[in-house]
Amino acid sequence: MASIPVLISLSSFGAAEVGRHGQLWCAELARAAGADSVEVRGELLRDPVAELPALAGHASVYSSPEGLWAEGGWLDNAALQRGIAAATTLGAKRLKMAIGDFRASSHGSLWGLKVALAETRIELLIENDQTVSAGTLPALQTFFDVADRAGVNLGMTFDMGNWHWLGECPLEAAKALGHRVRYVHCKGVQRLPAKWVAVPLAESAAPWRAVLRALPADVPHAIEYPLIGDDLLAVTRQQIDIIRAAR
């Protein structure tokens, strides 16, 4: 059986390293280490007009740092269009966004999202982030239920680690939302005295194997935890092998 696609979220190399070398350098390193593709991070682009065309063909996912619904609960169609345009320039088939400040007053604006998505071939995937409005299981279940009723069928990016920042159980979330998952962010976590931090899966304090078992095994999986070391190529190759072996 063919192995699942393994991606590198380019934020895994750290803001300092990405800032020093650029996302194209990181993408080329990821491919040299054996990654099938990468996820380009909008928040780490220094010059999008120059960088996005240069990255074309390297990425299958574009991650927008903007929420779909702006503060106040209105659909931020401009943010959505920026994400779609960036993904299109990259040649990426998928756009990853969080729902943002989706609330009861937002329900009527789902028709606008439906119209916008009907005009593009880019697939929008909703990610659980680290905010109460867009990262808890109740918030996401409510959103997906309302979207379903509005005829907006959306898949999900499941970030294994983000649930911990909000006191949520990732295994419970995986069981509840697994049928929607089209893309997995692999992220281990450890608890420091004042905060959670992302770590490689093998160092995680969370039951990551059980979470992976509750998620689809045939969707792309991305590394989204720190990749650090003197031999960055070797470190990246080792972590890719861990993800492949786990699935």
Coordinates of C-alpha atoms in Angstrom, one line a residue:
M1 CA 0.0 0.0 0.0
A2 CA 1.3 3.5 -0.8
S3 CA 2.5 5.5 2.1
I4 CA 0.6 8.6 3.1
P5 CA 1.8 12.0 2.0
V6 CA 4.0 13.6 4.7
L7 CA 4.4 17.4 4.6
I8 CA 6.4 19.9 6.6
S9 CA 4.7 23.0 7.9
L10 CA 7.5 25.5 7.3
S11 CA 6.9 27.1 10.7
S12 CA 8.5 23.9 12.1
F13 CA 11.9 25.4 11.2
G14 CA 11.3 28.3 13.5
A15 CA 10.7 32.0 12.8
A16 CA 14.4 32.9 13.1
E17 CA 15.5 30.2 10.7
V18 CA 12.8 31.0 8.2
G19 CA 13.6 34.7 8.6
R20 CA 17.3 34.0 7.9
H21 CA 16.9 31.7 4.9
G22 CA 13.3 32.2 3.6
Q23 CA 10.6 29.7 3.0
L24 CA 11.9 28.6 -0.4
W25 CA 15.2 27.4 1.2
C26 CA 13.2 25.6 3.9
A27 CA 10.9 24.0 1.3
E28 CA 13.9 22.7 -0.7
L29 CA 15.4 21.3 2.5
A30 CA 12.1 19.5 3.4
R31 CA 12.0 17.9 -0.1
A32 CA 15.6 16.9 0.2
A33 CA 14.8 15.2 3.5
G34 CA 12.0 13.2 1.9
A35 CA 8.9 15.2 2.5
D36 CA 6.2 14.9 -0.2
S37 CA 5.4 18.6 0.0
V38 CA 5.2 21.5 2.4
E39 CA 2.7 23.9 3.9
V40 CA 3.6 27.6 3.3
R41 CA 2.9 29.9 6.2
G42 CA 1.4 33.3 5.5
E43 CA 2.6 34.8 8.7
L44 CA 6.2 34.0 7.8
L45 CA 6.2 35.6 4.4
R46 CA 8.5 38.6 4.3
D47 CA 7.6 39.7 0.7
P48 CA 4.6 37.7 -0.5
V49 CA 4.7 39.3 -4.0
A50 CA 8.1 37.8 -4.6
E51 CA 8.1 34.7 -2.4
L52 CA 4.8 33.1 -3.4
P53 CA 5.6 32.8 -7.2
A54 CA 9.1 31.5 -6.3
L55 CA 7.5 28.8 -4.1
A56 CA 5.1 27.7 -6.8
G57 CA 5.1 24.0 -7.2
H58 CA 6.7 23.3 -3.8
A59 CA 3.5 23.5 -1.6
S60 CA 0.2 21.7 -1.5
V61 CA -1.2 23.7 1.4
Y62 CA -1.3 27.4 2.1
S63 CA -1.8 28.4 5.7
S64 CA -3.5 31.8 6.2
P65 CA -3.0 33.5 9.5
E66 CA -6.3 35.3 9.2
G67 CA -9.7 34.1 10.5
L68 CA -12.7 33.5 8.3
W69 CA -14.9 35.6 10.5
A70 CA -13.5 38.9 11.8
E71 CA -14.0 40.2 15.3
G72 CA -17.6 41.1 15.6
G73 CA -18.8 38.1 13.7
W74 CA -18.8 39.3 10.1
L75 CA -17.5 37.1 7.3
D76 CA -14.1 38.5 6.2
N77 CA -14.4 37.8 2.5
A78 CA -11.3 39.8 1.8
A79 CA -9.2 37.5 4.0
L80 CA -10.7 34.5 2.3
Q81 CA -9.9 35.9 -1.1
R82 CA -6.3 36.7 0.0
G83 CA -5.9 33.1 1.1
I84 CA -7.4 31.7 -2.2
A85 CA -5.2 34.0 -4.2
A86 CA -2.0 32.9 -2.3
A87 CA -2.9 29.2 -2.7
T88 CA -3.6 29.7 -6.4
T89 CA -0.2 31.4 -6.9
L90 CA 1.5 28.6 -5.1
G91 CA -0.4 25.9 -7.1
A92 CA -1.5 24.6 -3.7
K93 CA -4.8 22.7 -3.8
R94 CA -5.7 23.5 -0.2
L95 CA -6.2 26.6 2.0
K96 CA -6.1 26.2 5.7
M97 CA -7.9 28.8 7.9
A98 CA -9.4 29.0 11.4
I99 CA -13.0 30.1 11.7
G100 CA -12.2 33.2 13.7
D101 CA -15.0 35.0 15.6
F102 CA -17.9 32.9 14.3
R103 CA -20.9 33.5 16.5
A104 CA -24.7 33.2 16.4
S105 CA -25.0 36.4 14.4
S106 CA -22.6 34.9 11.8
H107 CA -24.9 32.1 10.7
G108 CA -26.6 34.1 7.9
S109 CA -23.2 34.9 6.3
L110 CA -22.5 31.3 5.5
W111 CA -24.2 31.8 2.1
G112 CA -21.4 34.2 1.2
L113 CA -18.8 31.6 2.0
K114 CA -20.7 29.1 -0.1
V115 CA -20.7 31.4 -3.1
A116 CA -17.0 32.2 -2.7
L117 CA -16.0 28.6 -2.5
A118 CA -18.2 27.7 -5.6
E119 CA -16.0 30.1 -7.6
T120 CA -12.7 28.4 -6.8
R121 CA -11.1 24.9 -7.1
I122 CA -9.1 25.5 -3.9
E123 CA -10.4 23.3 -1.0
L124 CA -10.9 25.2 2.3
L125 CA -9.9 23.2 5.4
I126 CA -10.9 24.5 8.9
E127 CA -8.3 24.2 11.6
N128 CA -8.7 24.1 15.3
D129 CA -6.6 26.9 16.6
Q130 CA -5.7 28.0 20.1
T131 CA -8.6 30.4 20.7
V132 CA -11.9 29.7 22.5
S133 CA -14.0 30.8 19.6
A134 CA -12.3 28.6 17.0
G135 CA -10.4 25.9 18.9
T136 CA -12.8 24.2 21.3
L137 CA -14.8 21.1 20.5
P138 CA -18.2 22.8 21.2
A139 CA -17.3 25.8 19.0
L140 CA -16.2 23.6 16.1
Q141 CA -19.1 21.2 16.4
T142 CA -21.5 24.1 16.4
F143 CA -19.8 25.7 13.3
F144 CA -19.8 22.5 11.3
D145 CA -23.4 21.7 12.2
V146 CA -24.5 25.2 11.0
A147 CA -22.4 25.0 7.9
D148 CA -23.8 21.6 7.0
R149 CA -27.4 23.0 7.3
A150 CA -26.4 25.8 5.1
G151 CA -25.1 23.4 2.4
V152 CA -21.4 24.3 3.0
N153 CA -19.5 21.0 3.2
L154 CA -16.1 21.6 4.8
G155 CA -13.3 19.4 5.7
M156 CA -11.0 19.9 8.7
T157 CA -7.3 20.3 9.5
F158 CA -6.9 18.5 12.8
D159 CA -4.1 19.9 14.9
M160 CA -3.3 17.2 17.5
G161 CA -1.6 19.6 19.9
N162 CA -3.7 22.8 19.9
W163 CA -6.5 21.2 22.0
H164 CA -4.2 21.2 25.1
W165 CA -3.9 25.0 25.0
L166 CA -7.7 25.2 25.7
G167 CA -8.0 22.3 28.2
E168 CA -9.6 20.1 25.6
C169 CA -9.1 16.4 25.1
P170 CA -7.6 15.6 21.7
L171 CA -8.8 12.0 21.8
E172 CA -12.4 13.1 22.4
A173 CA -12.1 15.6 19.6
A174 CA -10.6 13.0 17.2
K175 CA -13.5 10.7 17.9
A176 CA -16.1 13.4 17.4
L177 CA -14.6 15.1 14.3
G178 CA -12.5 12.4 12.7
H179 CA -15.0 11.9 9.9
R180 CA -14.3 15.5 8.8
V181 CA -10.5 15.3 8.9
R182 CA -8.8 15.8 5.5
Y183 CA -5.3 16.8 6.9
V184 CA -3.5 16.2 10.2
H185 CA -1.1 18.5 11.9
C186 CA 1.2 16.2 13.9
K187 CA 2.3 18.0 17.1
G188 CA 3.5 16.6 20.4
V189 CA 3.1 18.7 23.6
Q190 CA 4.8 19.1 27.0
R191 CA 3.6 21.2 29.9
L192 CA 6.0 23.8 31.3
P193 CA 5.1 25.6 34.6
A194 CA 3.4 28.5 32.8
K195 CA 2.5 27.1 29.4
W196 CA 2.2 24.3 26.9
V197 CA 4.9 23.9 24.3
A198 CA 5.1 22.0 21.0
V199 CA 7.6 19.1 20.9
P200 CA 8.3 16.1 18.6
L201 CA 5.8 13.3 18.9
A202 CA 8.3 10.9 20.5
E203 CA 8.7 13.5 23.4
S204 CA 5.0 14.2 23.8
A205 CA 3.3 13.9 27.2
A206 CA 0.0 13.3 25.3
P207 CA -1.3 9.9 24.0
W208 CA -0.5 10.8 20.4
R209 CA -0.6 7.2 19.2
A210 CA -4.2 6.8 20.4
V211 CA -5.1 10.1 18.8
L212 CA -3.6 9.1 15.4
R213 CA -5.5 5.8 15.6
A214 CA -8.8 7.7 15.9
L215 CA -8.0 9.8 12.8
P216 CA -8.1 8.8 9.2
A217 CA -4.9 7.1 8.2
D218 CA -5.1 7.9 4.5
V219 CA -5.0 11.7 4.6
P220 CA -1.8 13.9 4.4
H221 CA 0.0 14.4 7.7
A222 CA 2.3 17.4 8.4
I223 CA 5.0 17.9 10.9
E224 CA 4.2 21.0 12.9
Y225 CA 6.7 20.9 15.8
P226 CA 10.2 22.3 16.2
L227 CA 12.8 20.9 13.9
I228 CA 16.1 21.9 15.4
G229 CA 19.7 20.5 15.1
D230 CA 23.1 21.1 13.8
D231 CA 22.3 18.7 10.9
L232 CA 18.8 20.0 10.1
L233 CA 18.5 17.7 7.0
A234 CA 19.1 14.6 9.1
V235 CA 16.8 15.8 11.9
T236 CA 14.0 16.5 9.3
R237 CA 14.5 13.1 7.6
Q238 CA 14.4 11.3 11.0
Q239 CA 11.1 13.0 11.9
I240 CA 9.5 12.3 8.5
D241 CA 10.4 8.6 9.0
I242 CA 8.7 8.6 12.5
I243 CA 5.5 10.0 11.0
R244 CA 5.5 7.4 8.2
A245 CA 6.2 4.6 10.6
A246 CA 3.4 5.7 12.9
R247 CA 0.9 5.5 10.1

